[in-house]
Amino acid sequence: MVHTSSVTVADVQSHLAAMKAMYELKCTLSAQDLYETLVDLEYAYVELGVDNNFAHMVHQLHPKAYMAQKGGDLYRQQASSLQPSLKTILHTCPHDNCDMVLTSSQRFRVHMHHGTVSCTRCFGRVSMDTFKLAKFVQRYTSCEVEAPMALNDKVTIVMPRLPIDGSIPTYLQELKTLMVRSKVSYSAMKAIQTAVDTYLKPDQPSMGWMELDLVHAMARQLEFVEKVCTNYTYWSQPVVVAASVVRYHQFMHIMAAKPSNVTCLVPTMDIDLVWHAHQCNPVAYRTFCNRVAGKLIDHDDTIPATALARGYADTFSLWSKTFHGEKYSSFPPQVPTTRAASAVPSSTWKKSKMKDKRYVLKVSTPTLLMWWALPPPLPPTSEGDTPHDYRVPSFHSRFVGVDLLLYNTTTASASFVQVGEQDTITQMTFQVESRG
C-alpha cells in the first residue's frame, strides 16, 4: 500500500514562491555578490537566529543533519549561537597572531573554488584546509603518548604549530618528525596519525556550526531553483502539483522498500519539488518517514554523477516493477540497473543516430515499456549534447504524470492532459515560459 502524507498542493506552491524569490534575487547578482549573499544568509541563520530565510530552508533539506543539529527537537526553529558562522570563521587569516581581514575575492576563491591565496600581512598560504588545520591546532595543543625510552614510559608531545604553507601534508610530516624525535612507540605513532588523519580528511564535517557547509549546500540548491523557476508557470499549476504529490508518495514507497544493494534512488524534478516542500515541515516529514520506512529518510544532494546515473536506472526499473509497468519518466536510463532492481533488460534501448542522442526502443515486440510515449522530434542540437538533463522539463525530458502532452509552438501555449486511473481526462490550457 502506498502511504499518503499531509503535504498539500498549497504547501508546494508556498515552497515554490520562496524559491522564486531567491531565484529573482540570484538573477540580479554576480557570482561573487551571490556568494556574499549566501554567506550573509548563513550568518543570519546561525548567529542571529533568523529562521525564515533560504539558509534555514536548505538546512531542512538535509533531514539527518537538521535533526542531529536540533538534538531531536524539531519544534525548535532557531539556531544555536554556540559556534560561529562560516562568515566569522573565514573573515580573517587563520595563521598565528595575524588576523588580517581577507578580501571578498579571496574568501570566494578559497571557499567556493577550493583555491589557495597568500595573506598580505603574514605571507602565509590560506586554503580551506588551512582553516580546518587551524581549528585542529587550536583544539589539540598537546597529547600524552607511550614512549618506552622515556621516564614512566610516557611523554607529553607539544603538537606542531600551523605551518606557513597552511597545508595538511606539511603538518603531518612535522608531527611525524616530532614523534620520531620523542621516541614514541610505533603503536602510539600509528594511533596519533590515524586520529589526525580522521579529523583532517577531506570529507569531514564543515568547520562551522553544523555538520554541513551550508553555503555550499545553498549553492547546490540554487541549481535546482533555477531549473524549476525558469518554468515557474508550469510548476505552479495546481493540476501539475497534484500529480507531483501522487508520484512523490509512490517514490517514497519504493524508497522504503528498495533492495539493500541499490545504493540510491533518484527522483525526477516533480518528485524532488514535493520532497523539498515536505521536508520544510520537519515534524510532519519525520512522522511520515517513520510510518512508511520506520526511520528518517535522508536527502543527499552530493551523490556523484556516476552513482546518480546508476540510481536513476534503478529507480526507472523499480518503479515499473513495483507499479505493474507504470512509466516513471519519458527519459529512459543510459546505464544498466543493478541486478536487484532490474525489471527490463537494458538491451531494450539503443541510442538514436540523431544528434540529440535520444534513446529509442530497440525491439518491436511488446515489453513492459513498449507503450511509453517518447518525446516529439527535436531540432538538431550541438554535438556532445548528452541526455543527462532528464530532470529538466523540456521537449526531450518530461515527466510521466506531469507531461505537457500537447504543445503549440506557434502560440506558446500548452494543453495539459491528465489521464486518471479510470481513463478520465481533465484538460486545461495555460501559458508556459519559453526556454529560449
CSV table of C-alpha atoms in Angstrom, one decimal, residues 90-431:
chain,number,residue,atom,x,y,z
A,90,LEU,CA,36.5,32.8,7.1
A,91,HIS,CA,36.7,36.5,7.8
A,92,THR,CA,40.4,36.7,8.8
A,93,CYS,CA,43.6,34.9,8.1
A,94,PRO,CA,43.9,31.8,10.3
A,95,HIS,CA,47.7,31.9,10.8
A,96,ASP,CA,49.1,32.6,14.3
A,97,ASN,CA,48.8,36.2,15.5
A,98,CYS,CA,47.8,37.5,12.1
A,99,ASP,CA,44.0,38.2,11.9
A,100,MET,CA,44.4,40.0,8.6
A,101,VAL,CA,40.9,40.5,7.1
A,102,LEU,CA,40.6,38.6,3.9
A,103,THR,CA,39.1,40.3,0.9
A,104,SER,CA,35.8,39.2,-0.6
A,105,SER,CA,37.5,37.8,-3.7
A,106,GLN,CA,40.0,35.9,-1.5
A,107,ARG,CA,37.2,34.3,0.5
A,108,PHE,CA,35.3,33.5,-2.6
A,109,ARG,CA,38.3,31.8,-4.2
A,110,VAL,CA,39.2,29.8,-1.1
A,111,HIS,CA,35.7,28.7,-0.1
A,112,MET,CA,33.9,28.1,-3.4
A,113,HIS,CA,36.8,27.2,-5.7
A,114,HIS,CA,38.9,25.4,-3.2
A,115,GLY,CA,41.8,27.7,-4.1
A,116,THR,CA,44.8,28.9,-2.1
A,117,VAL,CA,45.7,32.6,-1.5
A,118,SER,CA,48.5,34.4,0.2
A,119,CYS,CA,47.9,36.6,3.2
A,120,THR,CA,49.2,40.1,2.5
A,121,ARG,CA,50.4,40.5,6.2
A,122,CYS,CA,52.0,37.3,7.3
A,123,PHE,CA,52.5,35.9,3.8
A,124,GLY,CA,51.1,32.5,4.9
A,125,ARG,CA,49.2,30.4,2.4
A,126,VAL,CA,45.5,30.1,3.1
A,127,SER,CA,43.1,27.4,1.9
A,128,MET,CA,40.1,25.6,3.3
A,129,ASP,CA,42.5,23.0,4.7
A,130,THR,CA,44.3,25.8,6.5
A,131,PHE,CA,41.2,26.8,8.3
A,132,LYS,CA,40.5,23.2,9.2
A,133,LEU,CA,44.0,22.7,10.4
A,134,ALA,CA,44.0,25.9,12.4
A,135,LYS,CA,40.9,24.7,14.3
A,136,PHE,CA,42.6,21.4,15.0
A,137,VAL,CA,45.8,23.1,16.2
A,138,GLN,CA,43.8,25.3,18.5
A,139,ARG,CA,41.9,22.4,20.0
A,140,TYR,CA,44.8,19.9,20.4
A,141,THR,CA,47.9,21.7,21.7
A,142,SER,CA,49.5,18.6,23.2
A,143,CYS,CA,49.0,14.9,23.8
A,144,GLU,CA,50.4,12.2,26.1
A,145,VAL,CA,51.6,9.0,24.4
A,146,GLU,CA,53.6,5.9,25.1
A,147,ALA,CA,57.4,6.2,24.8
A,148,PRO,CA,59.2,3.1,26.1
A,149,MET,CA,62.5,5.0,26.4
A,150,ALA,CA,61.1,7.8,28.5
A,151,LEU,CA,60.5,8.1,32.2
A,152,ASN,CA,57.3,6.3,33.2
A,153,ASP,CA,57.1,5.1,29.6
A,154,LYS,CA,55.1,8.2,28.7
A,155,VAL,CA,55.9,11.5,27.1
A,156,THR,CA,53.9,14.7,26.5
A,157,ILE,CA,54.2,15.9,23.0
A,158,VAL,CA,53.6,19.6,22.2
A,159,MET,CA,51.7,19.5,18.8
A,160,PRO,CA,53.3,21.4,15.9
A,161,ARG,CA,52.0,24.9,15.1
A,162,LEU,CA,50.3,25.8,11.9
A,163,PRO,CA,52.8,25.6,9.0
A,164,ILE,CA,53.4,28.7,6.9
A,165,ASP,CA,52.2,26.9,3.8
A,166,GLY,CA,49.0,26.1,5.6
A,167,SER,CA,48.9,22.5,4.2
A,168,ILE,CA,47.9,19.3,6.0
A,169,PRO,CA,50.7,17.2,4.5
A,170,THR,CA,53.3,19.6,5.8
A,171,TYR,CA,51.7,19.5,9.3
A,172,LEU,CA,51.6,15.7,9.3
A,173,GLN,CA,55.2,15.5,8.3
A,174,GLU,CA,56.2,17.8,11.1
A,175,LEU,CA,54.2,15.7,13.5
A,176,LYS,CA,55.8,12.5,12.4
A,177,THR,CA,59.3,14.1,12.8
A,178,LEU,CA,58.4,15.2,16.3
A,179,MET,CA,57.2,11.8,17.3
A,180,VAL,CA,60.3,10.1,16.0
A,181,ARG,CA,62.5,12.5,17.9
A,182,SER,CA,60.5,11.9,21.1
A,183,LYS,CA,60.9,8.1,20.7
A,184,VAL,CA,57.2,7.5,20.6
A,185,SER,CA,56.3,3.8,20.3
A,186,TYR,CA,55.2,2.6,16.9
A,187,SER,CA,51.7,1.7,18.0
A,188,ALA,CA,51.2,5.2,19.6
A,189,MET,CA,52.6,6.8,16.5
A,190,LYS,CA,50.1,5.0,14.3
A,191,ALA,CA,47.2,5.8,16.7
A,192,ILE,CA,48.0,9.5,16.6
A,193,GLN,CA,48.4,9.5,12.8
A,194,THR,CA,45.1,7.7,12.4
A,195,ALA,CA,43.3,10.2,14.8
A,196,VAL,CA,44.8,13.2,13.0
A,197,ASP,CA,44.0,11.8,9.5
A,198,THR,CA,40.4,11.1,10.6
A,199,TYR,CA,39.9,14.6,11.8
A,200,LEU,CA,41.5,16.3,8.8
A,201,LYS,CA,40.3,14.1,6.0
A,202,PRO,CA,38.6,15.9,3.2
A,203,ASP,CA,35.1,14.6,3.8
A,204,GLN,CA,35.0,15.6,7.4
A,205,PRO,CA,32.1,17.9,8.5
A,206,SER,CA,32.1,21.6,8.0
A,207,MET,CA,34.2,23.9,10.3
A,208,GLY,CA,31.1,25.9,11.1
A,209,TRP,CA,28.1,25.4,13.3
A,210,MET,CA,26.8,22.2,11.7
A,211,GLU,CA,28.0,19.0,10.0
A,212,LEU,CA,27.2,20.7,6.7
A,213,ASP,CA,28.8,23.5,4.7
A,214,LEU,CA,25.5,25.4,4.4
A,215,VAL,CA,26.9,27.9,1.9
A,216,HIS,CA,27.9,25.2,-0.5
A,217,ALA,CA,24.5,23.5,0.2
A,218,MET,CA,22.7,26.7,-0.7
A,219,ALA,CA,24.7,27.0,-3.9
A,220,ARG,CA,23.8,23.4,-4.9
A,221,GLN,CA,20.2,24.1,-4.2
A,222,LEU,CA,20.2,27.2,-6.4
A,223,GLU,CA,20.9,24.9,-9.4
A,224,PHE,CA,17.6,23.2,-8.7
A,225,VAL,CA,15.9,26.5,-8.0
A,226,GLU,CA,17.0,27.8,-11.4
A,227,LYS,CA,15.7,24.7,-13.2
A,228,VAL,CA,12.3,24.9,-11.6
A,229,CYS,CA,11.8,28.7,-11.7
A,230,THR,CA,12.7,29.1,-15.3
A,231,ASN,CA,9.5,27.1,-15.8
A,232,TYR,CA,7.6,28.6,-12.8
A,233,THR,CA,4.3,29.0,-14.6
A,234,TYR,CA,4.2,25.3,-15.4
A,235,TRP,CA,5.3,24.0,-12.0
A,236,SER,CA,2.9,26.3,-10.0
A,237,GLN,CA,-0.2,24.9,-11.8
A,238,PRO,CA,-2.4,23.1,-9.2
A,239,VAL,CA,-3.0,20.1,-11.5
A,240,VAL,CA,0.7,19.7,-12.1
A,241,VAL,CA,1.5,19.9,-8.4
A,242,ALA,CA,-1.3,17.4,-7.5
A,243,ALA,CA,0.1,14.9,-10.0
A,244,SER,CA,3.6,15.5,-8.5
A,245,VAL,CA,2.3,14.8,-5.0
A,246,VAL,CA,0.9,11.4,-6.1
A,247,ARG,CA,4.2,10.5,-7.7
A,248,TYR,CA,6.1,11.7,-4.6
A,249,HIS,CA,4.2,9.2,-2.4
A,250,GLN,CA,4.9,6.4,-4.9
A,251,PHE,CA,8.6,7.3,-4.9
A,252,MET,CA,8.8,7.2,-1.1
A,253,HIS,CA,7.0,3.8,-1.2
A,254,ILE,CA,9.8,2.3,-3.3
A,255,MET,CA,12.4,4.2,-1.4
A,256,ALA,CA,11.3,2.5,1.8
A,257,ALA,CA,11.4,-1.0,0.1
A,258,LYS,CA,14.4,-0.7,-2.1
A,259,PRO,CA,16.8,-3.6,-2.1
A,260,SER,CA,19.9,-3.3,0.1
A,261,ASN,CA,22.3,-3.4,-2.8
A,262,VAL,CA,20.7,-0.5,-4.5
A,263,THR,CA,22.7,2.5,-3.4
A,264,CYS,CA,20.3,5.3,-4.1
A,265,LEU,CA,17.1,6.2,-5.9
A,266,VAL,CA,16.9,9.4,-8.0
A,267,PRO,CA,13.7,11.5,-8.1
A,268,THR,CA,12.6,13.4,-11.2
A,269,MET,CA,12.1,17.1,-10.7
A,270,ASP,CA,8.4,16.9,-10.0
A,271,ILE,CA,9.0,14.4,-7.2
A,272,ASP,CA,12.0,16.3,-5.9
A,273,LEU,CA,10.0,19.5,-5.7
A,274,VAL,CA,7.3,17.9,-3.5
A,275,TRP,CA,10.0,16.2,-1.4
A,276,HIS,CA,11.6,19.5,-0.7
A,277,ALA,CA,8.3,21.1,0.3
A,278,HIS,CA,7.6,18.2,2.6
A,279,GLN,CA,11.0,18.4,4.3
A,280,CYS,CA,10.3,22.1,5.1
A,281,ASN,CA,7.8,20.8,7.7
A,282,PRO,CA,10.3,18.6,9.6
A,283,VAL,CA,7.9,17.3,12.2
A,284,ALA,CA,5.4,16.1,9.6
A,285,TYR,CA,8.2,14.7,7.4
A,286,ARG,CA,9.7,12.7,10.2
A,287,THR,CA,6.3,11.3,11.2
A,288,PHE,CA,5.6,10.3,7.6
A,289,CYS,CA,9.0,8.6,7.2
A,290,ASN,CA,8.6,6.6,10.4
A,291,ARG,CA,5.2,5.4,9.2
A,292,VAL,CA,6.5,4.5,5.7
A,293,ALA,CA,10.0,3.2,6.4
A,294,GLY,CA,10.4,3.0,10.2
A,295,LYS,CA,13.2,5.6,10.0
A,296,LEU,CA,14.1,9.0,8.8
A,297,ILE,CA,14.8,9.0,5.0
A,298,ASP,CA,17.6,11.4,4.2
A,299,HIS,CA,18.0,13.6,1.2
A,300,ASP,CA,21.5,13.6,-0.2
A,301,ASP,CA,22.4,16.2,-2.9
A,302,THR,CA,26.1,15.3,-3.0
A,303,ILE,CA,25.9,11.9,-4.8
A,304,PRO,CA,28.5,11.7,-7.7
A,305,ALA,CA,27.2,11.8,-11.3
A,306,THR,CA,28.1,8.1,-12.0
A,307,ALA,CA,26.1,7.0,-8.9
A,308,LEU,CA,23.2,9.2,-9.9
A,309,ALA,CA,23.1,7.6,-13.4
A,310,ARG,CA,23.0,4.2,-11.8
A,311,GLY,CA,20.5,5.3,-9.2
A,312,TYR,CA,18.2,6.7,-11.9
A,313,ALA,CA,18.3,3.5,-13.9
A,314,ASP,CA,17.4,1.5,-10.7
A,315,THR,CA,14.6,3.9,-9.9
A,316,PHE,CA,13.3,3.7,-13.5
A,317,SER,CA,13.3,-0.1,-13.3
A,318,LEU,CA,12.0,-0.5,-9.7
A,319,TRP,CA,9.1,1.9,-10.5
A,320,SER,CA,8.0,-0.2,-13.4
A,321,LYS,CA,8.3,-3.4,-11.4
A,322,THR,CA,6.5,-2.1,-8.3
A,323,PHE,CA,3.7,-0.3,-10.1
A,324,HIS,CA,2.9,-3.0,-12.7
A,325,GLY,CA,4.6,-1.4,-15.7
A,326,GLU,CA,3.6,2.1,-14.9
A,327,LYS,CA,6.0,4.6,-16.6
A,328,TYR,CA,8.4,6.6,-14.4
A,329,SER,CA,9.8,9.1,-16.9
A,330,SER,CA,9.8,9.9,-20.6
A,331,PHE,CA,13.6,9.5,-20.4
A,332,PRO,CA,15.0,6.0,-20.3
A,333,PRO,CA,18.3,5.5,-18.4
A,334,GLN,CA,21.7,5.4,-20.0
A,335,VAL,CA,23.2,2.8,-17.8
A,336,PRO,CA,22.2,-0.8,-16.8
A,337,THR,CA,20.4,-1.3,-13.5
A,338,THR,CA,21.7,-3.3,-10.6
A,339,ARG,CA,20.6,-6.9,-10.7
A,340,ALA,CA,18.2,-6.5,-7.8
A,341,ALA,CA,16.5,-3.5,-9.4
A,342,SER,CA,16.3,-5.0,-12.9
A,343,ALA,CA,12.9,-5.3,-14.4
A,344,VAL,CA,13.5,-4.7,-18.0
A,345,PRO,CA,16.8,-5.6,-19.8
A,346,SER,CA,19.0,-2.6,-20.7
A,347,SER,CA,19.3,-4.1,-24.2
A,348,THR,CA,15.7,-2.9,-24.8
A,349,TRP,CA,17.0,0.5,-25.6
A,350,LYS,CA,19.6,1.8,-28.0
A,351,LYS,CA,20.9,5.3,-28.8
A,352,SER,CA,19.4,7.0,-31.8
A,353,LYS,CA,21.7,8.3,-34.5
A,354,MET,CA,20.0,11.7,-34.2
A,355,LYS,CA,22.2,14.4,-32.8
A,356,ASP,CA,20.0,14.8,-29.7
A,357,LYS,CA,21.1,11.3,-28.7
A,358,ARG,CA,17.6,10.3,-27.7
A,359,TYR,CA,17.0,6.7,-26.7
A,360,VAL,CA,14.6,4.7,-28.8
A,361,LEU,CA,13.1,1.2,-28.5
A,362,LYS,CA,15.3,-1.4,-29.9
A,363,VAL,CA,12.7,-4.2,-30.4
A,364,SER,CA,9.3,-4.2,-31.9
A,365,THR,CA,7.8,-7.0,-29.7
A,366,PRO,CA,5.8,-5.8,-26.7
A,367,THR,CA,7.6,-5.2,-23.4
A,368,LEU,CA,6.7,-3.6,-20.2
A,369,LEU,CA,8.0,-0.3,-21.6
A,370,MET,CA,6.8,-0.7,-25.2
A,371,TRP,CA,3.9,1.7,-24.8
A,372,TRP,CA,5.8,4.5,-23.3
A,373,ALA,CA,5.3,7.8,-25.2
A,374,LEU,CA,8.6,9.0,-26.4
A,375,PRO,CA,9.2,12.8,-26.8
A,376,PRO,CA,8.4,14.5,-30.1
A,377,PRO,CA,11.3,15.2,-32.6
A,378,LEU,CA,13.8,17.7,-31.6
A,379,PRO,CA,15.6,20.3,-33.8
A,380,PRO,CA,19.3,19.5,-34.2
A,381,THR,CA,21.5,20.2,-31.2
A,382,SER,CA,25.2,20.7,-30.8
A,383,GLU,CA,27.4,17.6,-30.7
A,384,GLY,CA,28.1,16.4,-27.2
A,385,ASP,CA,24.7,17.4,-26.0
A,386,THR,CA,24.0,14.2,-23.9
A,387,PRO,CA,20.7,13.4,-22.4
A,388,HIS,CA,21.8,13.9,-18.8
A,389,ASP,CA,19.2,16.6,-18.0
A,390,TYR,CA,16.4,14.2,-17.5
A,391,ARG,CA,15.2,16.3,-14.6
A,392,VAL,CA,14.5,19.4,-16.7
A,393,PRO,CA,11.0,19.9,-18.1
A,394,SER,CA,11.7,20.4,-21.9
A,395,PHE,CA,10.8,18.6,-25.1
A,396,HIS,CA,13.4,15.9,-24.6
A,397,SER,CA,12.8,15.2,-20.9
A,398,ARG,CA,9.4,15.4,-19.5
A,399,PHE,CA,7.8,13.5,-16.6
A,400,VAL,CA,5.0,11.0,-16.8
A,401,GLY,CA,2.1,12.2,-14.8
A,402,VAL,CA,3.0,15.9,-15.3
A,403,ASP,CA,3.8,15.9,-19.0
A,404,LEU,CA,2.8,18.6,-21.4
A,405,LEU,CA,1.3,16.2,-23.9
A,406,LEU,CA,0.1,18.8,-26.4
A,407,TYR,CA,2.3,21.7,-27.3
A,408,ASN,CA,1.7,24.5,-29.7
A,409,THR,CA,5.0,26.2,-30.6
A,410,THR,CA,3.3,29.0,-32.5
A,411,THR,CA,1.1,30.4,-29.7
A,412,ALA,CA,3.5,29.3,-26.9
A,413,SER,CA,0.5,27.8,-25.1
A,414,ALA,CA,0.1,24.3,-23.9
A,415,SER,CA,-2.7,21.9,-23.1
A,416,PHE,CA,-2.1,19.7,-20.0
A,417,VAL,CA,-3.8,16.4,-20.2
A,418,GLN,CA,-4.1,14.2,-17.1
A,419,VAL,CA,-5.2,10.6,-17.6
A,420,GLY,CA,-6.6,9.2,-14.4
A,421,GLU,CA,-6.9,5.5,-13.3
A,422,GLN,CA,-10.4,5.3,-14.8
A,423,ASP,CA,-9.3,6.8,-18.1
A,424,THR,CA,-10.9,10.1,-17.2
A,425,ILE,CA,-9.3,13.1,-18.8
A,426,THR,CA,-9.0,16.5,-17.3
A,427,GLN,CA,-7.7,19.2,-19.7
A,428,MET,CA,-6.6,22.8,-19.0
A,429,THR,CA,-4.7,25.3,-21.1
A,430,PHE,CA,-2.1,27.7,-19.7
A,431,GLN,CA,0.8,29.8,-20.8
